[in-house]
PDB file of C-alpha atoms in Angstrom:
ATOM      1  CA  MET A  25     -12.420  21.478 -12.807  1.00  0.00           C
ATOM      2  CA  THR A  26     -13.598  19.605 -10.507  1.00  0.00           C
ATOM      3  CA  LEU A  27     -11.510  18.204  -7.324  1.00  0.00           C
ATOM      4  CA  GLY A  28     -11.601  14.643  -9.462  1.00  0.00           C
ATOM      5  CA  GLN A  29      -9.764  15.837 -12.630  1.00  0.00           C
ATOM      6  CA  LEU A  30      -7.052  17.423 -10.466  1.00  0.00           C
ATOM      7  CA  SER A  31      -6.391  13.930  -8.702  1.00  0.00           C
ATOM      8  CA  ALA A  32      -6.091  12.084 -11.677  1.00  0.00           C
ATOM      9  CA  PHE A  33      -3.864  15.043 -13.232  1.00  0.00           C
ATOM     10  CA  VAL A  34      -1.660  15.142  -9.994  1.00  0.00           C
ATOM     11  CA  LEU A  35      -1.563  11.322  -9.520  1.00  0.00           C
ATOM     12  CA  VAL A  36      -0.321  10.961 -13.169  1.00  0.00           C
ATOM     13  CA  ALA A  37       2.298  13.981 -12.859  1.00  0.00           C
ATOM     14  CA  ARG A  38       3.799  12.311  -9.607  1.00  0.00           C
ATOM     15  CA  LEU A  39       3.691   8.095 -10.658  1.00  0.00           C
ATOM     16  CA  GLY A  40       4.156   8.806 -14.046  1.00  0.00           C
ATOM     17  CA  SER A  41       1.413   7.019 -15.537  1.00  0.00           C
ATOM     18  CA  VAL A  42      -1.968   6.883 -16.557  1.00  0.00           C
ATOM     19  CA  THR A  43      -1.784   3.088 -15.678  1.00  0.00           C
ATOM     20  CA  ASP A  44      -1.048   3.955 -12.010  1.00  0.00           C
ATOM     21  CA  ALA A  45      -2.561   6.995 -11.362  1.00  0.00           C
ATOM     22  CA  ALA A  46      -5.976   4.775 -11.883  1.00  0.00           C
ATOM     23  CA  ARG A  47      -4.781   2.175 -10.066  1.00  0.00           C
ATOM     24  CA  ALA A  48      -3.816   4.658  -7.321  1.00  0.00           C
ATOM     25  CA  MET A  49      -7.674   6.238  -7.535  1.00  0.00           C
ATOM     26  CA  GLY A  50      -9.600   2.668  -7.707  1.00  0.00           C
ATOM     27  CA  VAL A  51     -11.091   3.395 -10.904  1.00  0.00           C
ATOM     28  CA  SER A  52     -10.148   2.344 -14.698  1.00  0.00           C
ATOM     29  CA  GLU A  53      -7.721   4.072 -17.070  1.00  0.00           C
ATOM     30  CA  PRO A  54     -10.769   5.530 -19.329  1.00  0.00           C
ATOM     31  CA  ALA A  55     -11.887   7.283 -16.468  1.00  0.00           C
ATOM     32  CA  VAL A  56      -8.568   8.655 -15.788  1.00  0.00           C
ATOM     33  CA  SER A  57      -7.931  10.085 -19.451  1.00  0.00           C
ATOM     34  CA  GLN A  58     -11.245  11.296 -19.158  1.00  0.00           C
ATOM     35  CA  ALA A  59     -10.656  13.466 -16.232  1.00  0.00           C
ATOM     36  CA  LEU A  60      -7.281  14.555 -18.307  1.00  0.00           C
ATOM     37  CA  ALA A  61      -8.833  15.044 -21.422  1.00  0.00           C
ATOM     38  CA  ALA A  62     -11.377  17.679 -19.423  1.00  0.00           C
ATOM     39  CA  LEU A  63      -8.722  19.435 -17.601  1.00  0.00           C
ATOM     40  CA  ARG A  64      -6.938  19.540 -20.729  1.00  0.00           C
ATOM     41  CA  SER A  65      -9.734  21.166 -22.712  1.00  0.00           C
ATOM     42  CA  HIS A  66     -10.196  23.723 -19.778  1.00  0.00           C
ATOM     43  CA  HIS A  67      -6.762  25.326 -19.483  1.00  0.00           C
ATOM     44  CA  GLY A  68      -6.090  24.928 -23.417  1.00  0.00           C
ATOM     45  CA  ASP A  69      -2.665  23.255 -22.624  1.00  0.00           C
ATOM     46  CA  LYS A  70      -1.904  19.620 -23.261  1.00  0.00           C
ATOM     47  CA  LEU A  71      -0.504  19.797 -19.187  1.00  0.00           C
ATOM     48  CA  ILE A  72       1.376  16.616 -19.479  1.00  0.00           C
ATOM     49  CA  VAL A  73       2.485  14.528 -23.161  1.00  0.00           C
ATOM     50  CA  ARG A  74       3.545  10.683 -23.125  1.00  0.00           C
ATOM     51  CA  THR A  75       7.343  10.860 -24.272  1.00  0.00           C
ATOM     52  CA  GLY A  76       9.944   8.171 -24.588  1.00  0.00           C
ATOM     53  CA  GLY A  77      11.013   8.787 -21.040  1.00  0.00           C
ATOM     54  CA  GLY A  78       7.924   8.349 -19.492  1.00  0.00           C
ATOM     55  CA  MET A  79       5.065  11.442 -19.011  1.00  0.00           C
ATOM     56  CA  THR A  80       6.324  14.886 -19.464  1.00  0.00           C
ATOM     57  CA  LEU A  81       4.942  18.101 -17.770  1.00  0.00           C
ATOM     58  CA  THR A  82       4.638  20.924 -20.423  1.00  0.00           C
ATOM     59  CA  PRO A  83       5.231  24.439 -18.707  1.00  0.00           C
ATOM     60  CA  GLY A  84       1.437  25.355 -18.397  1.00  0.00           C
ATOM     61  CA  GLY A  85       1.099  22.178 -16.740  1.00  0.00           C
ATOM     62  CA  SER A  86       4.197  22.607 -14.726  1.00  0.00           C
ATOM     63  CA  ARG A  87       3.006  25.875 -13.195  1.00  0.00           C
ATOM     64  CA  LEU A  88      -0.142  23.756 -12.393  1.00  0.00           C
ATOM     65  CA  LEU A  89       1.145  20.907 -10.726  1.00  0.00           C
ATOM     66  CA  PRO A  90       1.918  22.372  -7.428  1.00  0.00           C
ATOM     67  CA  ILE A  91      -1.416  24.842  -7.054  1.00  0.00           C
ATOM     68  CA  ALA A  92      -3.383  21.079  -8.122  1.00  0.00           C
ATOM     69  CA  SER A  93      -1.696  19.635  -5.447  1.00  0.00           C
ATOM     70  CA  GLN A  94      -2.858  22.547  -3.225  1.00  0.00           C
ATOM     71  CA  MET A  95      -6.355  22.358  -4.505  1.00  0.00           C
ATOM     72  CA  VAL A  96      -6.188  18.182  -3.873  1.00  0.00           C
ATOM     73  CA  ALA A  97      -5.144  18.770  -0.144  1.00  0.00           C
ATOM     74  CA  LEU A  98      -7.504  21.684   0.580  1.00  0.00           C
ATOM     75  CA  GLY A  99     -10.812  19.126  -0.984  1.00  0.00           C
ATOM     76  CA  ALA A 100      -9.989  16.888   1.325  1.00  0.00           C
ATOM     77  CA  ASP A 101      -9.643  19.639   4.532  1.00  0.00           C
ATOM     78  CA  ALA A 102     -13.143  21.100   3.392  1.00  0.00           C
ATOM     79  CA  ASP A 103     -14.135  17.531   3.171  1.00  0.00           C
ATOM     80  CA  ALA A 104     -13.019  17.064   6.635  1.00  0.00           C
ATOM     81  CA  ALA A 105     -13.936  20.732   8.597  1.00  0.00           C
ATOM     82  CA  VAL A 106     -18.252  20.038   6.477  1.00  0.00           C
ATOM     83  CA  ARG A 107     -17.811  16.832   8.537  1.00  0.00           C
ATOM     84  CA  GLU A 108     -16.903  18.439  11.529  1.00  0.00           C
ATOM     85  CA  ALA A 109     -19.245  20.625  11.700  1.00  0.00           C
ATOM     86  CA  ASN A 110     -22.216  17.797  10.600  1.00  0.00           C
ATOM     87  CA  GLY A 111     -20.959  15.820  13.658  1.00  0.00           C
ATOM     88  CA  MET A 112     -19.751  12.958  11.379  1.00  0.00           C
ATOM     89  CA  ALA A 113     -16.996  10.860  11.983  1.00  0.00           C
ATOM     90  CA  GLU A 114     -13.336  11.980  11.464  1.00  0.00           C
ATOM     91  CA  ARG A 115     -12.706   9.788   7.469  1.00  0.00           C
ATOM     92  CA  LEU A 116      -9.372   7.956   8.162  1.00  0.00           C
ATOM     93  CA  GLN A 117      -7.905   6.399   5.028  1.00  0.00           C
ATOM     94  CA  VAL A 118      -4.661   4.334   5.516  1.00  0.00           C
ATOM     95  CA  ALA A 119      -2.895   2.999   2.602  1.00  0.00           C
ATOM     96  CA  VAL A 120      -1.305  -0.417   3.378  1.00  0.00           C
ATOM     97  CA  THR A 121       0.865  -3.142   1.493  1.00  0.00           C
ATOM     98  CA  SER A 122      -0.821  -6.006  -0.256  1.00  0.00           C
ATOM     99  CA  THR A 123       0.076  -8.256   2.998  1.00  0.00           C
ATOM    100  CA  LEU A 124      -1.167  -5.938   5.212  1.00  0.00           C
ATOM    101  CA  ALA A 125      -4.023  -5.288   3.975  1.00  0.00           C
ATOM    102  CA  GLU A 126      -4.661  -9.524   3.984  1.00  0.00           C
ATOM    103  CA  PHE A 127      -4.313  -9.690   7.536  1.00  0.00           C
ATOM    104  CA  VAL A 128      -3.398  -7.105   9.323  1.00  0.00           C
ATOM    105  CA  ALA A 129      -5.371  -3.558   8.856  1.00  0.00           C
ATOM    106  CA  ASN A 130      -8.623  -4.617   9.844  1.00  0.00           C
ATOM    107  CA  PRO A 131      -8.108  -6.058  12.877  1.00  0.00           C
ATOM    108  CA  LEU A 132      -6.014  -2.834  13.686  1.00  0.00           C
ATOM    109  CA  LEU A 133      -8.278  -0.435  12.914  1.00  0.00           C
ATOM    110  CA  GLU A 134     -10.936  -2.243  14.600  1.00  0.00           C
ATOM    111  CA  ALA A 135      -9.670  -2.862  17.568  1.00  0.00           C
ATOM    112  CA  PHE A 136      -8.296   1.272  17.057  1.00  0.00           C
ATOM    113  CA  GLY A 137     -11.902   2.422  16.902  1.00  0.00           C
ATOM    114  CA  VAL A 138     -12.522   0.270  20.177  1.00  0.00           C
ATOM    115  CA  ARG A 139      -9.722   1.372  22.145  1.00  0.00           C
ATOM    116  CA  SER A 140      -9.606   4.825  21.097  1.00  0.00           C
ATOM    117  CA  GLY A 141     -13.322   5.421  21.702  1.00  0.00           C
ATOM    118  CA  LEU A 142     -13.022   8.669  18.637  1.00  0.00           C
ATOM    119  CA  PRO A 143     -16.328   9.164  16.183  1.00  0.00           C
ATOM    120  CA  VAL A 144     -13.507   7.780  13.535  1.00  0.00           C
ATOM    121  CA  ASP A 145     -14.300   6.367  10.006  1.00  0.00           C
ATOM    122  CA  ALA A 146     -11.248   4.519   9.217  1.00  0.00           C
ATOM    123  CA  SER A 147     -10.742   2.089   6.165  1.00  0.00           C
ATOM    124  CA  ALA A 148      -7.265   0.779   4.725  1.00  0.00           C
ATOM    125  CA  GLY A 149      -6.679   0.272   0.669  1.00  0.00           C
ATOM    126  CA  LEU A 150      -3.934  -1.764  -1.038  1.00  0.00           C
ATOM    127  CA  ALA A 151      -1.512   0.624  -2.304  1.00  0.00           C
ATOM    128  CA  ARG A 152       2.679   0.232  -3.844  1.00  0.00           C
ATOM    129  CA  THR A 153       5.151   1.740  -2.131  1.00  0.00           C
ATOM    130  CA  ALA A 154       5.927   4.360  -4.826  1.00  0.00           C
ATOM    131  CA  GLU A 155       2.290   4.860  -4.871  1.00  0.00           C
ATOM    132  CA  MET A 156       2.063   6.072  -0.311  1.00  0.00           C
ATOM    133  CA  PRO A 157       4.336   9.339  -0.994  1.00  0.00           C
ATOM    134  CA  VAL A 158       1.450  10.722  -3.662  1.00  0.00           C
ATOM    135  CA  LEU A 159      -1.530   9.335  -1.889  1.00  0.00           C
ATOM    136  CA  LEU A 160      -0.287  11.315   2.009  1.00  0.00           C
ATOM    137  CA  GLY A 161       1.246  14.450   0.015  1.00  0.00           C
ATOM    138  CA  SER A 162      -2.467  15.270  -1.651  1.00  0.00           C
ATOM    139  CA  ARG A 163      -3.839  13.905   1.182  1.00  0.00           C
ATOM    140  CA  LEU A 164      -6.014  11.054  -0.538  1.00  0.00           C
ATOM    141  CA  ALA A 165      -4.648   9.168   2.351  1.00  0.00           C
ATOM    142  CA  ASP A 166      -3.872   9.996   6.030  1.00  0.00           C
ATOM    143  CA  ALA A 167      -2.018   7.617   6.930  1.00  0.00           C
ATOM    144  CA  ALA A 168       0.374   4.746   5.342  1.00  0.00           C
ATOM    145  CA  LEU A 169       1.272   1.317   6.732  1.00  0.00           C
ATOM    146  CA  GLY A 170       4.171  -0.186   5.409  1.00  0.00           C
ATOM    147  CA  PRO A 171       7.624   0.411   4.754  1.00  0.00           C
ATOM    148  CA  GLN A 172       9.654   3.275   5.626  1.00  0.00           C
ATOM    149  CA  LEU A 173       8.884   6.532   3.447  1.00  0.00           C
ATOM    150  CA  ASP A 174      11.188   9.466   2.458  1.00  0.00           C
ATOM    151  CA  GLY A 175      10.243  12.693   0.878  1.00  0.00           C
ATOM    152  CA  GLY A 176       9.001  15.119   3.773  1.00  0.00           C
ATOM    153  CA  LEU A 177       7.470  12.682   5.768  1.00  0.00           C
ATOM    154  CA  ASP A 178       7.502  11.166   8.863  1.00  0.00           C
ATOM    155  CA  SER A 179       7.822   7.805   9.027  1.00  0.00           C
ATOM    156  CA  THR A 180       7.836   5.835  12.676  1.00  0.00           C
ATOM    157  CA  PRO A 181       9.043   1.992  13.053  1.00  0.00           C
ATOM    158  CA  ILE A 182       5.716   0.260  14.616  1.00  0.00           C
ATOM    159  CA  PHE A 183       7.206  -3.420  14.226  1.00  0.00           C
ATOM    160  CA  ARG A 184       9.983  -5.306  13.474  1.00  0.00           C
ATOM    161  CA  CYS A 185       9.575  -8.964  11.990  1.00  0.00           C
ATOM    162  CA  SER A 186      11.087 -11.479   9.807  1.00  0.00           C
ATOM    163  CA  LEU A 187      10.615 -12.396   5.975  1.00  0.00           C
ATOM    164  CA  VAL A 188      11.319 -16.645   5.186  1.00  0.00           C
ATOM    165  CA  ALA A 189      10.960 -18.441   2.237  1.00  0.00           C
ATOM    166  CA  VAL A 190       7.847 -21.803   2.873  1.00  0.00           C
ATOM    167  CA  ALA A 191       7.509 -24.664   0.443  1.00  0.00           C
ATOM    168  CA  SER A 192       5.512 -27.716   1.180  1.00  0.00           C
ATOM    169  CA  PRO A 193       7.509 -30.446   3.393  1.00  0.00           C
ATOM    170  CA  ARG A 194       7.157 -32.982   0.975  1.00  0.00           C
ATOM    171  CA  ALA A 195       9.165 -30.451  -1.552  1.00  0.00           C
ATOM    172  CA  ARG A 196      12.371 -30.889  -2.559  1.00  0.00           C
ATOM    173  CA  HIS A 197      14.034 -28.081  -3.503  1.00  0.00           C
ATOM    174  CA  ARG A 198      18.044 -27.864  -4.473  1.00  0.00           C
ATOM    175  CA  GLY A 199      20.520 -26.325  -7.081  1.00  0.00           C
ATOM    176  CA  SER A 200      20.337 -21.952  -7.536  1.00  0.00           C
ATOM    177  CA  PRO A 201      16.999 -20.594  -5.572  1.00  0.00           C
ATOM    178  CA  ALA A 202      17.355 -18.311  -8.728  1.00  0.00           C
ATOM    179  CA  LYS A 203      15.886 -21.476 -10.639  1.00  0.00           C
ATOM    180  CA  TRP A 204      13.022 -22.416  -8.197  1.00  0.00           C
ATOM    181  CA  PRO A 205       9.548 -21.780  -9.151  1.00  0.00           C
ATOM    182  CA  TRP A 206       8.125 -18.603  -6.884  1.00  0.00           C
ATOM    183  CA  LEU A 207       5.525 -17.968  -5.483  1.00  0.00           C
ATOM    184  CA  VAL A 208       4.504 -14.656  -3.678  1.00  0.00           C
ATOM    185  CA  ASP A 209       1.451 -12.377  -3.112  1.00  0.00           C
ATOM    186  CA  PRO A 210       1.304  -8.747  -5.180  1.00  0.00           C
ATOM    187  CA  SER A 211       3.891  -7.168  -2.966  1.00  0.00           C
ATOM    188  CA  GLY A 212       6.345  -9.554  -5.211  1.00  0.00           C
ATOM    189  CA  ALA A 213       5.145  -7.312  -8.084  1.00  0.00           C
ATOM    190  CA  ASP A 214       5.867  -3.852  -6.106  1.00  0.00           C
ATOM    191  CA  PRO A 215       9.684  -3.538  -6.931  1.00  0.00           C
ATOM    192  CA  ASP A 216      10.337  -1.781  -3.773  1.00  0.00           C
ATOM    193  CA  SER A 217       8.754  -4.392  -1.413  1.00  0.00           C
ATOM    194  CA  GLU A 218      11.451  -6.362   0.805  1.00  0.00           C
ATOM    195  CA  THR A 219       9.726  -9.667  -1.681  1.00  0.00           C
ATOM    196  CA  ALA A 220      10.716  -8.416  -4.317  1.00  0.00           C
ATOM    197  CA  GLN A 221      14.330  -7.296  -3.215  1.00  0.00           C
ATOM    198  CA  LEU A 222      14.284 -10.150  -1.775  1.00  0.00           C
ATOM    199  CA  LEU A 223      14.122 -12.479  -5.121  1.00  0.00           C
ATOM    200  CA  ASN A 224      16.039  -9.689  -6.870  1.00  0.00           C
ATOM    201  CA  ARG A 225      18.857  -9.911  -4.285  1.00  0.00           C
ATOM    202  CA  LEU A 226      18.676 -14.488  -5.469  1.00  0.00           C
ATOM    203  CA  GLY A 227      18.799 -13.659  -8.469  1.00  0.00           C
ATOM    204  CA  VAL A 228      15.353 -14.923  -9.671  1.00  0.00           C
ATOM    205  CA  ALA A 229      14.059 -14.113 -13.456  1.00  0.00           C
ATOM    206  CA  ASP A 230      10.670 -13.015 -14.138  1.00  0.00           C
ATOM    207  CA  PRO A 231       9.266 -16.036 -15.504  1.00  0.00           C
ATOM    208  CA  GLU A 232      10.173 -17.858 -12.483  1.00  0.00           C
ATOM    209  CA  ILE A 233       7.670 -15.793 -10.795  1.00  0.00           C
ATOM    210  CA  SER A 234       3.827 -16.397 -10.363  1.00  0.00           C
ATOM    211  CA  VAL A 235       1.592 -13.237  -8.539  1.00  0.00           C
ATOM    212  CA  PHE A 236      -1.261 -15.149  -7.133  1.00  0.00           C
ATOM    213  CA  PRO A 237      -4.223 -12.833  -6.225  1.00  0.00           C
ATOM    214  CA  ASN A 238      -3.270 -13.127  -2.222  1.00  0.00           C
ATOM    215  CA  GLN A 239      -0.502 -14.260   0.423  1.00  0.00           C
ATOM    216  CA  THR A 240      -3.063 -16.884   1.593  1.00  0.00           C
ATOM    217  CA  ALA A 241      -3.707 -18.305  -2.013  1.00  0.00           C
ATOM    218  CA  ALA A 242       0.365 -18.147  -2.640  1.00  0.00           C
ATOM    219  CA  TRP A 243       0.819 -20.542   0.657  1.00  0.00           C
ATOM    220  CA  SER A 244      -2.076 -22.783  -0.618  1.00  0.00           C
ATOM    221  CA  ALA A 245      -0.285 -23.154  -3.825  1.00  0.00           C
ATOM    222  CA  ALA A 246       3.438 -23.755  -2.152  1.00  0.00           C
ATOM    223  CA  ALA A 247       2.013 -25.891   0.937  1.00  0.00           C
ATOM    224  CA  SER A 248       0.378 -28.276  -2.856  1.00  0.00           C
ATOM    225  CA  GLY A 249       4.442 -28.033  -4.145  1.00  0.00           C
ATOM    226  CA  ASN A 250       4.010 -26.089  -6.270  1.00  0.00           C
ATOM    227  CA  GLY A 251       7.062 -23.891  -5.538  1.00  0.00           C
ATOM    228  CA  VAL A 252       8.377 -21.377  -3.347  1.00  0.00           C
ATOM    229  CA  SER A 253       6.580 -18.947  -1.131  1.00  0.00           C
ATOM    230  CA  VAL A 254       7.871 -15.479   0.876  1.00  0.00           C
ATOM    231  CA  ALA A 255       6.010 -15.007   3.924  1.00  0.00           C
ATOM    232  CA  ILE A 256       5.993 -12.724   7.462  1.00  0.00           C
ATOM    233  CA  GLU A 257       7.649 -15.569   9.853  1.00  0.00           C
ATOM    234  CA  HIS A 258       5.016 -14.982  12.242  1.00  0.00           C
ATOM    235  CA  LEU A 259       2.277 -14.438  10.385  1.00  0.00           C
ATOM    236  CA  VAL A 260       2.407 -18.128   8.514  1.00  0.00           C
ATOM    237  CA  ALA A 261       3.128 -19.954  11.861  1.00  0.00           C
ATOM    238  CA  PRO A 262      -0.012 -21.448  11.623  1.00  0.00           C
ATOM    239  CA  GLN A 263       0.625 -23.341   8.602  1.00  0.00           C
ATOM    240  CA  LEU A 264       3.889 -24.169  10.143  1.00  0.00           C
ATOM    241  CA  ARG A 265       2.536 -25.931  13.299  1.00  0.00           C
ATOM    242  CA  ARG A 266       0.110 -27.565  11.590  1.00  0.00           C
ATOM    243  CA  GLY A 267       3.225 -28.840   8.922  1.00  0.00           C
ATOM    244  CA  GLU A 268       1.333 -27.299   6.081  1.00  0.00           C
ATOM    245  CA  LEU A 269       4.892 -25.220   5.657  1.00  0.00           C
ATOM    246  CA  THR A 270       7.828 -25.689   5.874  1.00  0.00           C
ATOM    247  CA  VAL A 271      10.803 -22.665   6.530  1.00  0.00           C
ATOM    248  CA  VAL A 272      13.297 -23.344   3.693  1.00  0.00           C
ATOM    249  CA  PRO A 273      16.855 -21.998   4.020  1.00  0.00           C
ATOM    250  CA  VAL A 274      17.434 -19.818   1.341  1.00  0.00           C
ATOM    251  CA  PRO A 275      20.802 -17.541   1.286  1.00  0.00           C
ATOM    252  CA  GLY A 276      19.604 -13.747   3.071  1.00  0.00           C
ATOM    253  CA  THR A 277      17.184 -14.903   5.299  1.00  0.00           C
ATOM    254  CA  PRO A 278      15.297 -14.537   7.531  1.00  0.00           C
ATOM    255  CA  ALA A 279      15.147 -11.461   6.477  1.00  0.00           C
ATOM    256  CA  THR A 280      14.586  -8.888   9.340  1.00  0.00           C
ATOM    257  CA  MET A 281      12.491  -6.267   8.578  1.00  0.00           C
ATOM    258  CA  CYS A 282      10.163  -3.258  10.195  1.00  0.00           C
ATOM    259  CA  TRP A 283       6.837  -2.065   9.689  1.00  0.00           C
ATOM    260  CA  TYR A 284       6.562   1.951   8.963  1.00  0.00           C
ATOM    261  CA  LEU A 285       3.240   4.109   9.758  1.00  0.00           C
ATOM    262  CA  THR A 286       3.411   6.894   7.978  1.00  0.00           C
ATOM    263  CA  THR A 287       2.013  10.401   7.840  1.00  0.00           C
ATOM    264  CA  LEU A 288       2.350  14.000   7.358  1.00  0.00           C
ATOM    265  CA  PRO A 289       4.902  16.162   9.439  1.00  0.00           C
ATOM    266  CA  ARG A 290       3.345  17.015  12.491  1.00  0.00           C
ATOM    267  CA  ASP A 291       1.858  20.427  11.667  1.00  0.00           C
ATOM    268  CA  ARG A 292      -0.308  18.931   9.130  1.00  0.00           C
ATOM    269  CA  LEU A 293      -0.906  15.941  10.553  1.00  0.00           C
ATOM    270  CA  SER A 294      -5.051  14.937  10.789  1.00  0.00           C
ATOM    271  CA  SER A 295      -6.278  14.398  14.859  1.00  0.00           C
ATOM    272  CA  ALA A 296      -7.665  10.791  13.410  1.00  0.00           C
ATOM    273  CA  ALA A 297      -3.855  10.037  12.023  1.00  0.00           C
ATOM    274  CA  ALA A 298      -2.498  11.410  15.246  1.00  0.00           C
ATOM    275  CA  ALA A 299      -4.781   9.015  17.382  1.00  0.00           C
ATOM    276  CA  LEU A 300      -4.120   6.188  15.311  1.00  0.00           C
ATOM    277  CA  GLN A 301      -0.093   6.972  15.906  1.00  0.00           C
ATOM    278  CA  HIS A 302      -0.149   6.439  19.933  1.00  0.00           C
ATOM    279  CA  PHE A 303      -2.938   3.649  19.376  1.00  0.00           C
ATOM    280  CA  LEU A 304       0.315   1.844  17.080  1.00  0.00           C
ATOM    281  CA  THR A 305       2.657   2.456  20.818  1.00  0.00           C
ATOM    282  CA  THR A 306       0.259   0.492  22.907  1.00  0.00           C
ATOM    283  CA  PRO A 307       0.241  -2.801  23.538  1.00  0.00           C
ATOM    284  CA  ALA A 308      -3.002  -3.456  22.159  1.00  0.00           C
ATOM    285  CA  ALA A 309      -1.208  -2.770  18.902  1.00  0.00           C
ATOM    286  CA  MET A 310       1.380  -4.679  19.277  1.00  0.00           C
ATOM    287  CA  GLN A 311      -1.005  -8.149  20.048  1.00  0.00           C
ATOM    288  CA  VAL A 312      -2.873  -7.163  16.759  1.00  0.00           C
ATOM    289  CA  MET A 313       0.370  -7.538  14.709  1.00  0.00           C
ATOM    290  CA  ARG A 314       1.691 -10.411  16.652  1.00  0.00           C
ATOM    291  CA  SER A 315      -1.582 -12.583  16.146  1.00  0.00           C
ATOM    292  CA  PRO A 316      -4.195 -10.703  13.920  1.00  0.00           C
ATOM    293  CA  GLY A 317      -5.542 -13.987  12.858  1.00  0.00           C
ATOM    294  CA  ALA A 318      -6.750 -15.543   9.403  1.00  0.00           C
ATOM    295  CA  GLY A 319      -6.058 -13.594   6.216  1.00  0.00           C
ATOM    296  CA  VAL A 320      -9.205 -12.141   4.415  1.00  0.00           C
ATOM    297  CA  PRO A 321      -8.306 -10.873   0.350  1.00  0.00           C
ATOM    298  CA  PRO A 322      -7.138  -7.790   0.216  1.00  0.00           C
ATOM    299  CA  SER A 323      -8.785  -4.247  -1.333  1.00  0.00           C
ATOM    300  CA  ARG A 324      -7.771  -1.574  -3.612  1.00  0.00           C
ATOM    301  CA  PHE A 325      -7.336   1.567  -2.112  1.00  0.00           C
ATOM    302  CA  ARG A 326     -10.211   3.515  -2.488  1.00  0.00           C
ATOM    303  CA  PRO A 327      -9.216   7.731  -2.145  1.00  0.00           C
ATOM    304  CA  PRO A 328     -11.984   9.778  -1.126  1.00  0.00           C
ATOM    305  CA  VAL A 329     -12.741  11.941  -4.112  1.00  0.00           C
ATOM    306  CA  TYR A 330     -12.660   8.592  -6.488  1.00  0.00           C
ATOM    307  CA  VAL A 331     -16.373   9.192  -7.603  1.00  0.00           C
ATOM    308  CA  THR A 332     -16.297  12.630  -9.223  1.00  0.00           C
ATOM    309  CA  ILE A 333     -13.916  11.458 -11.052  1.00  0.00           C
ATOM    310  CA  TRP A 334     -16.819  11.154 -14.319  1.00  0.00           C
ATOM    311  CA  SER A 335     -17.464  14.502 -13.608  1.00  0.00           C
TER     312      SER A 335
END
């Protein structure tokens, strides 16, 4: 029995599917299935089975889940303790939404490393909203940057911004926005994201939505006249100033939204996460979030135990 197998089991149980667990761990679905098979063989119990309503825990799986969650968290504690004893930098894993992963996360963590002066090995990776509480609760992430999260976690508002619709200045979109072609980044496929909720309020059907690998690609397609995109207003400001895009009047926009930093409760907070929490209240952090620079393609979230999944 390995931490990788236990992590796979916890994520499948909490997220409700092998596909979502594989995406959260940054591995293939067969890798997660193999880990579950090994754990089932070890315990002589199916632990979790597929039913018409999704994934259901067996009685043995229900007993194992809280213990497995504790063991995965203890594994993270053990890793941190050994790193500290060997004088290595403390690891800081931050789960972020696709837009933050593309524009804000890297420059923000770079500024944090410079300003904090702490020996911290910080990295960020893409995660869906529903995955974030599970990653935090299982100690596969130390912090999450994006929407407000529930579930006994500490969510602190750190930056207020506006969501707008943008398109080419040459394009003319008439009729109901529900019938327009919408061009979105991966957040548009996350049902809990502000983008998806906006499209849902407008009544936009799935066939009208095209999902691009990142926000920059979606904006480029919109600038070419292929449809309307969704953007954080201050992040798309350079394209607006250059006249590549213009704000399109859409019901419910501009929509005020807020970025939150979410962590475990203070009594379980790592020192690196606490330092990040403090940094995000400083003018230096505000400046980075306001003007982060050009976007970079987001990468998948890679929790520290992902390499053990094949064990």
